[in-house]
């Protein structure tokens, strides 16, 4: 597995990963365009990918403009291998290194993502829209979590 910063040449494979998921499926795939990905990677924030045999199997993108996590997705066949955790760590390390104090995200209730974010130390703060749970992570909580021993 190779982790690296994402770039605009990765967008096609990022989109393939995004459309491969079994949960948190886009109701309208046309709502997340290649141009959106480019904007988030080059103007609004930064992203990371995980590659296996030169194919992207997971990605994460932080939006420093709106102070949120725009995306963290894995191909279903690589779930449970620690890839999400590694992408999450790189993304939050970068995000908080930018001087930010808090980040938020929204995810559907009852799916693996909800369990993942709770396990990663995110705090539920209410609703995002009328269908998603809103989670927040503070810089202080992230730095404190980084001091804790890694789970096996």
CSV table of N, CA and C in Angstrom, one decimal:
chain,number,residue,atom,x,y,z
A,1,UNK,N,0.8,-1.2,0.0
A,1,UNK,CA,0.0,0.0,0.0
A,1,UNK,C,0.9,1.2,0.0
A,2,UNK,N,0.5,2.2,-0.8
A,2,UNK,CA,1.3,3.4,-0.9
A,2,UNK,C,0.3,4.6,-0.7
A,3,UNK,N,0.7,5.5,0.2
A,3,UNK,CA,-0.1,6.6,0.6
A,3,UNK,C,0.6,7.9,0.0
A,4,UNK,N,-0.1,8.8,-0.6
A,4,UNK,CA,0.5,10.0,-1.1
A,4,UNK,C,-0.6,11.1,-1.2
A,5,UNK,N,-0.1,12.3,-1.4
A,5,UNK,CA,-1.1,13.4,-1.7
A,5,UNK,C,-1.7,13.2,-3.0
A,6,UNK,N,-3.0,13.5,-3.1
A,6,UNK,CA,-3.8,13.4,-4.3
A,6,UNK,C,-3.5,14.6,-5.2
A,7,UNK,N,-3.6,14.3,-6.5
A,7,UNK,CA,-3.5,15.4,-7.5
A,7,UNK,C,-4.6,15.3,-8.6
A,8,UNK,N,-4.7,16.3,-9.5
A,8,UNK,CA,-5.8,16.3,-10.4
A,8,UNK,C,-5.7,15.1,-11.4
A,9,UNK,N,-4.6,14.5,-11.6
A,9,UNK,CA,-4.5,13.3,-12.4
A,9,UNK,C,-5.2,12.1,-11.8
A,10,UNK,N,-5.5,12.2,-10.5
A,10,UNK,CA,-6.1,11.1,-9.8
A,10,UNK,C,-7.6,11.1,-9.8
A,11,UNK,N,-8.2,12.2,-10.4
A,11,UNK,CA,-9.6,12.4,-10.3
A,11,UNK,C,-10.4,11.3,-10.9
A,12,UNK,N,-10.1,10.7,-12.0
A,12,UNK,CA,-10.8,9.6,-12.6
A,12,UNK,C,-10.9,8.4,-11.7
A,13,UNK,N,-9.7,8.1,-11.1
A,13,UNK,CA,-9.8,6.9,-10.2
A,13,UNK,C,-10.5,7.3,-8.9
A,14,UNK,N,-10.4,8.5,-8.4
A,14,UNK,CA,-11.1,8.9,-7.2
A,14,UNK,C,-12.6,8.7,-7.4
A,15,UNK,N,-13.1,9.2,-8.6
A,15,UNK,CA,-14.5,9.0,-8.9
A,15,UNK,C,-14.9,7.5,-9.0
A,16,UNK,N,-14.0,6.7,-9.5
A,16,UNK,CA,-14.3,5.2,-9.5
A,16,UNK,C,-14.5,4.7,-8.1
A,17,UNK,N,-13.6,5.1,-7.2
A,17,UNK,CA,-13.7,4.7,-5.8
A,17,UNK,C,-15.1,5.2,-5.2
A,18,UNK,N,-15.4,6.5,-5.5
A,18,UNK,CA,-16.6,7.1,-4.9
A,18,UNK,C,-17.8,6.4,-5.4
A,19,UNK,N,-17.8,5.9,-6.6
A,19,UNK,CA,-19.0,5.3,-7.2
A,19,UNK,C,-19.1,3.8,-6.9
A,20,UNK,N,-18.0,3.2,-6.3
A,20,UNK,CA,-18.0,1.8,-6.0
A,20,UNK,C,-18.6,1.5,-4.6
A,21,UNK,N,-18.8,2.5,-3.8
A,21,UNK,CA,-19.2,2.2,-2.4
A,21,UNK,C,-20.6,1.6,-2.3
A,22,UNK,N,-20.8,0.8,-1.2
A,22,UNK,CA,-22.1,0.1,-1.0
A,22,UNK,C,-23.0,0.9,-0.1
A,23,UNK,N,-22.4,1.8,0.7
A,23,UNK,CA,-23.2,2.7,1.6
A,23,UNK,C,-22.8,4.1,1.3
A,24,UNK,N,-23.7,5.0,1.7
A,24,UNK,CA,-23.5,6.4,1.4
A,24,UNK,C,-23.4,6.7,-0.1
A,25,UNK,N,-24.2,6.0,-0.8
A,25,UNK,CA,-24.3,6.1,-2.3
A,25,UNK,C,-24.9,7.4,-2.7
A,26,UNK,N,-24.3,8.1,-3.7
A,26,UNK,CA,-24.8,9.3,-4.2
A,26,UNK,C,-26.1,9.1,-4.8
A,27,UNK,N,-27.1,9.9,-4.4
A,27,UNK,CA,-28.5,9.8,-5.0
A,27,UNK,C,-28.4,10.2,-6.5
A,28,UNK,N,-27.6,11.2,-6.8
A,28,UNK,CA,-27.4,11.6,-8.1
A,28,UNK,C,-25.9,11.8,-8.4
A,29,UNK,N,-25.2,10.8,-9.0
A,29,UNK,CA,-23.8,10.9,-9.2
A,29,UNK,C,-23.3,12.2,-10.0
A,30,UNK,N,-24.2,12.8,-10.7
A,30,UNK,CA,-23.9,14.0,-11.5
A,30,UNK,C,-23.6,15.2,-10.5
A,31,UNK,N,-24.0,15.1,-9.2
A,31,UNK,CA,-23.8,16.2,-8.3
A,31,UNK,C,-22.4,16.3,-7.8
A,32,UNK,N,-21.6,15.3,-8.0
A,32,UNK,CA,-20.1,15.4,-7.6
A,32,UNK,C,-19.3,15.2,-8.9
A,33,UNK,N,-19.0,16.4,-9.5
A,33,UNK,CA,-18.3,16.3,-10.8
A,33,UNK,C,-16.8,16.3,-10.7
A,34,UNK,N,-16.1,16.1,-11.8
A,34,UNK,CA,-14.7,16.1,-11.8
A,34,UNK,C,-14.2,17.5,-11.5
A,35,UNK,N,-14.9,18.5,-11.9
A,35,UNK,CA,-14.6,19.9,-11.6
A,35,UNK,C,-14.7,20.2,-10.1
A,36,UNK,N,-15.7,19.6,-9.4
A,36,UNK,CA,-15.7,19.7,-7.9
A,36,UNK,C,-14.5,19.1,-7.3
A,37,UNK,N,-14.1,17.9,-7.8
A,37,UNK,CA,-12.9,17.2,-7.2
A,37,UNK,C,-11.7,18.1,-7.4
A,38,UNK,N,-11.6,18.7,-8.6
A,38,UNK,CA,-10.4,19.5,-8.9
A,38,UNK,C,-10.4,20.7,-7.9
A,39,UNK,N,-11.6,21.4,-7.7
A,39,UNK,CA,-11.6,22.5,-6.9
A,39,UNK,C,-11.2,22.2,-5.4
A,40,UNK,N,-11.7,21.0,-4.9
A,40,UNK,CA,-11.4,20.7,-3.5
A,40,UNK,C,-9.9,20.3,-3.4
A,41,UNK,N,-9.3,19.7,-4.4
A,41,UNK,CA,-7.9,19.3,-4.4
A,41,UNK,C,-7.0,20.5,-4.5
A,42,UNK,N,-7.4,21.5,-5.3
A,42,UNK,CA,-6.4,22.6,-5.7
A,42,UNK,C,-6.7,23.9,-5.0
A,43,UNK,N,-8.0,24.2,-4.7
A,43,UNK,CA,-8.3,25.5,-4.1
A,43,UNK,C,-8.9,25.5,-2.7
A,44,UNK,N,-9.7,24.5,-2.4
A,44,UNK,CA,-10.4,24.5,-1.1
A,44,UNK,C,-9.7,23.7,0.0
A,45,UNK,N,-8.8,22.8,-0.4
A,45,UNK,CA,-8.2,21.9,0.6
A,45,UNK,C,-7.1,21.1,0.0
A,46,UNK,N,-7.1,19.8,0.5
A,46,UNK,CA,-6.1,18.9,0.1
A,46,UNK,C,-6.7,17.5,0.2
A,47,UNK,N,-6.1,16.5,-0.6
A,47,UNK,CA,-6.5,15.2,-0.5
A,47,UNK,C,-5.4,14.2,-0.5
A,48,UNK,N,-5.7,13.0,-0.2
A,48,UNK,CA,-4.7,11.9,-0.1
A,48,UNK,C,-5.3,10.6,-0.7
A,49,UNK,N,-4.5,9.8,-1.3
A,49,UNK,CA,-5.0,8.5,-1.8
A,49,UNK,C,-4.1,7.4,-1.3
A,50,UNK,N,-4.7,6.2,-1.3
A,50,UNK,CA,-4.0,5.0,-1.1
A,50,UNK,C,-4.0,4.2,-2.4
A,51,UNK,N,-2.9,3.7,-2.8
A,51,UNK,CA,-2.8,2.9,-4.0
A,51,UNK,C,-2.3,1.5,-3.6
A,52,UNK,N,-2.8,0.5,-4.4
A,52,UNK,CA,-2.3,-0.8,-4.4
A,52,UNK,C,-2.1,-1.2,-5.8
A,53,UNK,N,-0.9,-1.6,-6.1
A,53,UNK,CA,-0.5,-1.9,-7.5
A,53,UNK,C,-0.9,-0.8,-8.5
A,54,UNK,N,-0.6,0.5,-8.1
A,54,UNK,CA,-0.8,1.7,-8.9
A,54,UNK,C,-2.3,2.0,-9.1
A,55,UNK,N,-3.2,1.3,-8.4
A,55,UNK,CA,-4.6,1.6,-8.5
A,55,UNK,C,-5.1,2.3,-7.2
A,56,UNK,N,-5.8,3.3,-7.3
A,56,UNK,CA,-6.4,4.0,-6.1
A,56,UNK,C,-7.5,3.2,-5.5
A,57,UNK,N,-7.4,2.8,-4.2
A,57,UNK,CA,-8.4,2.0,-3.6
A,57,UNK,C,-9.1,2.8,-2.5
A,58,UNK,N,-8.6,4.0,-2.2
A,58,UNK,CA,-9.2,4.9,-1.1
A,58,UNK,C,-8.7,6.3,-1.3
A,59,UNK,N,-9.5,7.2,-0.8
A,59,UNK,CA,-9.1,8.6,-0.8
A,59,UNK,C,-9.8,9.4,0.3
A,60,UNK,N,-9.2,10.5,0.6
A,60,UNK,CA,-9.7,11.4,1.7
A,60,UNK,C,-9.4,12.8,1.2
A,61,UNK,N,-10.4,13.7,1.4
A,61,UNK,CA,-10.3,15.1,1.0
A,61,UNK,C,-10.8,16.0,2.2
A,62,UNK,N,-10.0,16.9,2.6
A,62,UNK,CA,-10.4,17.9,3.6
A,62,UNK,C,-10.6,19.3,2.9
A,63,UNK,N,-11.7,19.9,3.4
A,63,UNK,CA,-12.1,21.2,2.8
A,63,UNK,C,-11.7,22.3,3.9
A,64,UNK,N,-10.6,23.0,3.7
A,64,UNK,CA,-10.2,24.0,4.7
A,64,UNK,C,-11.0,25.3,4.6
A,65,UNK,N,-11.7,25.5,3.5
A,65,UNK,CA,-12.6,26.7,3.3
A,65,UNK,C,-13.8,26.6,4.2
A,66,UNK,N,-14.5,25.5,4.1
A,66,UNK,CA,-15.7,25.3,5.0
A,66,UNK,C,-15.4,24.5,6.2
A,67,UNK,N,-14.2,24.2,6.5
A,67,UNK,CA,-13.8,23.5,7.7
A,67,UNK,C,-14.5,22.2,7.9
A,68,UNK,N,-14.5,21.4,6.8
A,68,UNK,CA,-15.1,20.1,7.0
A,68,UNK,C,-14.4,19.0,6.2
A,69,UNK,N,-14.8,17.8,6.4
A,69,UNK,CA,-14.2,16.7,5.7
A,69,UNK,C,-15.2,16.5,4.5
A,70,UNK,N,-14.7,16.6,3.3
A,70,UNK,CA,-15.5,16.5,2.1
A,70,UNK,C,-15.7,15.1,1.7
A,71,UNK,N,-14.7,14.2,1.9
A,71,UNK,CA,-14.8,12.9,1.5
A,71,UNK,C,-13.8,12.0,2.2
A,72,UNK,N,-14.2,10.8,2.5
A,72,UNK,CA,-13.3,9.7,2.9
A,72,UNK,C,-14.0,8.4,2.5
A,73,UNK,N,-13.5,7.8,1.4
A,73,UNK,CA,-14.1,6.6,0.8
A,73,UNK,C,-13.1,5.6,0.4
A,74,UNK,N,-13.5,4.3,0.6
A,74,UNK,CA,-12.7,3.2,0.2
A,74,UNK,C,-13.5,2.2,-0.7
A,75,UNK,N,-12.8,1.5,-1.6
A,75,UNK,CA,-13.4,0.5,-2.3
A,75,UNK,C,-13.8,-0.6,-1.3
A,76,UNK,N,-15.0,-1.2,-1.5
A,76,UNK,CA,-15.5,-2.1,-0.5
A,76,UNK,C,-14.6,-3.3,-0.2
A,77,UNK,N,-13.9,-3.7,-1.3
A,77,UNK,CA,-13.0,-4.9,-1.1
A,77,UNK,C,-11.8,-4.7,-0.2
A,78,UNK,N,-11.5,-3.4,0.1
A,78,UNK,CA,-10.3,-3.1,1.0
A,78,UNK,C,-10.7,-2.6,2.3
A,79,UNK,N,-12.0,-2.6,2.6
A,79,UNK,CA,-12.4,-2.2,4.0
A,79,UNK,C,-11.9,-3.1,5.0
A,80,UNK,N,-11.6,-2.6,6.2
A,80,UNK,CA,-11.1,-3.4,7.3
A,80,UNK,C,-9.6,-3.6,7.3
A,81,UNK,N,-8.9,-3.0,6.5
A,81,UNK,CA,-7.4,-3.2,6.4
A,81,UNK,C,-6.6,-2.1,6.9
A,82,UNK,N,-7.3,-1.1,7.6
A,82,UNK,CA,-6.6,0.1,8.2
A,82,UNK,C,-6.4,1.2,7.2
A,83,UNK,N,-6.8,1.1,6.0
A,83,UNK,CA,-6.6,2.2,5.0
A,83,UNK,C,-7.3,3.4,5.4
A,84,UNK,N,-8.6,3.3,5.8
A,84,UNK,CA,-9.4,4.5,6.2
A,84,UNK,C,-8.7,5.2,7.4
A,85,UNK,N,-8.2,4.4,8.3
A,85,UNK,CA,-7.6,5.0,9.5
A,85,UNK,C,-6.3,5.8,9.1
A,86,UNK,N,-5.5,5.2,8.1
A,86,UNK,CA,-4.3,5.9,7.7
A,86,UNK,C,-4.7,7.2,6.9
A,87,UNK,N,-5.6,7.1,6.0
A,87,UNK,CA,-6.0,8.3,5.3
A,87,UNK,C,-6.6,9.4,6.2
A,88,UNK,N,-7.4,9.0,7.2
A,88,UNK,CA,-8.0,9.9,8.2
A,88,UNK,C,-6.9,10.6,9.0
A,89,UNK,N,-5.9,9.8,9.4
A,89,UNK,CA,-4.8,10.4,10.2
A,89,UNK,C,-4.0,11.5,9.3
A,90,UNK,N,-3.7,11.1,8.1
A,90,UNK,CA,-2.9,12.1,7.3
A,90,UNK,C,-3.7,13.3,7.0
A,91,UNK,N,-5.0,13.2,6.8
A,91,UNK,CA,-5.9,14.3,6.5
A,91,UNK,C,-6.0,15.2,7.7
A,92,UNK,N,-6.3,14.6,8.9
A,92,UNK,CA,-6.4,15.5,10.1
A,92,UNK,C,-5.1,16.1,10.5
A,93,UNK,N,-4.0,15.4,10.4
A,93,UNK,CA,-2.7,16.0,10.7
A,93,UNK,C,-2.5,17.2,9.8
A,94,UNK,N,-2.7,17.1,8.6
A,94,UNK,CA,-2.6,18.3,7.7
A,94,UNK,C,-3.6,19.4,8.1
A,95,UNK,N,-4.8,19.0,8.2
A,95,UNK,CA,-5.9,20.0,8.5
A,95,UNK,C,-5.5,20.9,9.7
A,96,UNK,N,-5.2,20.2,10.8
A,96,UNK,CA,-4.9,20.9,12.0
A,96,UNK,C,-3.5,21.6,12.0
A,97,UNK,N,-2.6,21.2,11.1
A,97,UNK,CA,-1.4,21.9,10.9
A,97,UNK,C,-1.6,23.2,10.3
A,98,UNK,N,-2.7,23.5,9.7
A,98,UNK,CA,-3.1,24.7,9.0
A,98,UNK,C,-3.5,25.8,10.0
A,99,UNK,N,-3.5,25.5,11.3
A,99,UNK,CA,-3.9,26.4,12.3
A,99,UNK,C,-5.4,26.4,12.6
A,100,UNK,N,-6.1,25.4,12.1
A,100,UNK,CA,-7.5,25.2,12.3
A,100,UNK,C,-7.8,24.7,13.7
A,101,UNK,N,-8.9,25.1,14.3
A,101,UNK,CA,-9.3,24.6,15.6
A,101,UNK,C,-10.4,23.6,15.7
A,102,UNK,N,-11.2,23.5,14.6
A,102,UNK,CA,-12.3,22.5,14.6
A,102,UNK,C,-12.6,22.2,13.2
A,103,UNK,N,-13.1,20.9,13.0
A,103,UNK,CA,-13.5,20.4,11.7
A,103,UNK,C,-14.8,19.6,11.9
A,104,UNK,N,-15.6,19.6,10.9
A,104,UNK,CA,-16.9,18.9,11.0
A,104,UNK,C,-17.1,18.0,9.8
A,105,UNK,N,-18.0,17.1,9.9
A,105,UNK,CA,-18.5,16.2,8.8
A,105,UNK,C,-19.9,15.8,9.1
A,106,UNK,N,-20.5,15.3,8.0
A,106,UNK,CA,-21.8,14.7,8.1
A,106,UNK,C,-21.8,13.4,7.5
A,107,UNK,N,-22.6,12.4,8.1
A,107,UNK,CA,-22.7,11.1,7.6
A,107,UNK,C,-24.0,10.5,7.9
A,108,UNK,N,-24.5,9.6,7.1
A,108,UNK,CA,-25.8,8.9,7.4
A,108,UNK,C,-25.7,8.1,8.6
A,109,UNK,N,-26.8,8.0,9.4
A,109,UNK,CA,-26.8,7.2,10.6
A,109,UNK,C,-26.9,5.7,10.2
A,110,UNK,N,-26.3,4.9,11.1
A,110,UNK,CA,-26.5,3.4,10.9
A,110,UNK,C,-25.6,2.8,9.9
A,111,UNK,N,-24.6,3.5,9.4
A,111,UNK,CA,-23.7,2.9,8.4
A,111,UNK,C,-22.3,2.7,9.0
A,112,UNK,N,-21.4,2.0,8.3
A,112,UNK,CA,-20.1,1.8,8.8
A,112,UNK,C,-19.4,3.1,9.1
A,113,UNK,N,-19.6,4.1,8.3
A,113,UNK,CA,-18.9,5.4,8.5
A,113,UNK,C,-19.2,6.0,9.9
A,114,UNK,N,-20.5,5.9,10.3
A,114,UNK,CA,-20.8,6.4,11.6
A,114,UNK,C,-20.0,5.7,12.7
A,115,UNK,N,-19.9,4.4,12.6
A,115,UNK,CA,-19.2,3.6,13.6
A,115,UNK,C,-17.7,4.0,13.5
A,116,UNK,N,-17.2,4.2,12.3
A,116,UNK,CA,-15.7,4.5,12.1
A,116,UNK,C,-15.4,5.9,12.8
A,117,UNK,N,-16.3,6.9,12.5
A,117,UNK,CA,-16.0,8.2,13.1
A,117,UNK,C,-16.1,8.2,14.6
A,118,UNK,N,-17.0,7.5,15.1
A,118,UNK,CA,-17.1,7.4,16.6
A,118,UNK,C,-15.8,6.8,17.2
A,119,UNK,N,-15.4,5.7,16.5
A,119,UNK,CA,-14.2,5.0,17.0
A,119,UNK,C,-12.9,5.9,16.9
A,120,UNK,N,-13.0,6.8,15.9
A,120,UNK,CA,-11.8,7.7,15.7
A,120,UNK,C,-11.9,8.9,16.6
A,121,UNK,N,-12.9,9.0,17.5
A,121,UNK,CA,-12.9,10.0,18.5
A,121,UNK,C,-13.8,11.3,18.1
A,122,UNK,N,-14.5,11.2,17.1
A,122,UNK,CA,-15.4,12.3,16.7
A,122,UNK,C,-16.5,12.4,17.7
A,123,UNK,N,-17.0,13.6,17.9
A,123,UNK,CA,-18.1,13.9,18.8
A,123,UNK,C,-19.4,14.3,18.0
A,124,UNK,N,-20.5,13.6,18.3
A,124,UNK,CA,-21.8,13.9,17.6
A,124,UNK,C,-22.3,15.2,18.2
A,125,UNK,N,-22.6,16.1,17.3
A,125,UNK,CA,-23.1,17.5,17.8
A,125,UNK,C,-24.5,17.8,17.3
A,126,UNK,N,-25.1,16.9,16.6
A,126,UNK,CA,-26.5,17.2,16.2
A,126,UNK,C,-26.7,16.6,14.8
A,127,UNK,N,-27.5,17.4,14.0
A,127,UNK,CA,-27.8,16.9,12.6
A,127,UNK,C,-27.2,17.9,11.6
A,128,UNK,N,-26.8,17.3,10.5
A,128,UNK,CA,-26.4,18.1,9.3
A,128,UNK,C,-27.5,17.9,8.3
A,129,UNK,N,-28.3,18.9,8.0
A,129,UNK,CA,-29.5,18.8,7.2
A,129,UNK,C,-30.5,18.1,8.0
A,130,UNK,N,-31.3,17.3,7.4
A,130,UNK,CA,-32.4,16.6,8.2
A,130,UNK,C,-32.1,15.0,8.2
A,131,UNK,N,-31.0,14.6,7.5
A,131,UNK,CA,-30.8,13.1,7.4
A,131,UNK,C,-29.5,12.7,7.9
A,132,UNK,N,-28.5,13.6,8.1
A,132,UNK,CA,-27.2,13.1,8.5
A,132,UNK,C,-26.9,13.5,9.9
A,133,UNK,N,-26.0,12.7,10.5
A,133,UNK,CA,-25.4,13.0,11.8
A,133,UNK,C,-24.3,14.0,11.6
A,134,UNK,N,-24.2,15.0,12.4
A,134,UNK,CA,-23.1,16.0,12.3
A,134,UNK,C,-22.1,15.6,13.4
A,135,UNK,N,-20.8,15.4,13.0
A,135,UNK,CA,-19.7,15.1,14.0
A,135,UNK,C,-18.7,16.3,13.9
A,136,UNK,N,-18.0,16.5,15.0
A,136,UNK,CA,-17.0,17.5,15.1
A,136,UNK,C,-15.7,16.9,15.8
A,137,UNK,N,-14.6,17.4,15.4
A,137,UNK,CA,-13.3,17.1,16.0
A,137,UNK,C,-12.6,18.4,16.2
A,138,UNK,N,-12.1,18.6,17.5
A,138,UNK,CA,-11.3,19.8,17.8
A,138,UNK,C,-9.9,19.5,17.7
A,139,UNK,N,-9.1,20.5,17.5
A,139,UNK,CA,-7.6,20.3,17.4
A,139,UNK,C,-7.1,19.7,18.7
A,140,UNK,N,-7.7,20.2,19.9
A,140,UNK,CA,-7.3,19.7,21.2
A,140,UNK,C,-7.6,18.2,21.3
A,141,UNK,N,-8.8,17.8,20.9
A,141,UNK,CA,-9.1,16.4,20.9
A,141,UNK,C,-8.3,15.5,20.0
A,142,UNK,N,-7.9,16.1,18.8
A,142,UNK,CA,-7.1,15.3,17.9
A,142,UNK,C,-5.7,15.1,18.5
A,143,UNK,N,-5.1,16.2,19.0
A,143,UNK,CA,-3.8,16.1,19.6
A,143,UNK,C,-3.8,15.1,20.8
A,144,UNK,N,-4.8,15.2,21.6
A,144,UNK,CA,-4.9,14.3,22.7
A,144,UNK,C,-5.0,12.8,22.2
A,145,UNK,N,-5.8,12.6,21.2
A,145,UNK,CA,-6.0,11.2,20.7
A,145,UNK,C,-4.7,10.7,20.1
A,146,UNK,N,-3.9,11.6,19.5
A,146,UNK,CA,-2.6,11.2,18.9
A,146,UNK,C,-1.6,10.7,20.0
A,147,UNK,N,-1.8,11.1,21.2
A,147,UNK,CA,-0.9,10.7,22.3
A,147,UNK,C,-1.3,9.3,22.8
A,148,UNK,N,-2.5,8.9,22.5
A,148,UNK,CA,-2.9,7.6,23.0
A,148,UNK,C,-2.3,6.4,22.2
A,149,UNK,N,-2.0,5.3,22.9
A,149,UNK,CA,-1.5,4.1,22.1
A,149,UNK,C,-2.4,3.7,21.0
A,150,UNK,N,-1.8,3.3,19.9
A,150,UNK,CA,-2.6,2.8,18.7
A,150,UNK,C,-3.3,1.5,19.1
A,151,UNK,N,-4.6,1.4,18.6
A,151,UNK,CA,-5.3,0.2,18.8
A,151,UNK,C,-4.8,-0.9,17.8
A,152,UNK,N,-4.9,-2.1,18.3
A,152,UNK,CA,-4.4,-3.2,17.4
A,152,UNK,C,-5.4,-3.5,16.3
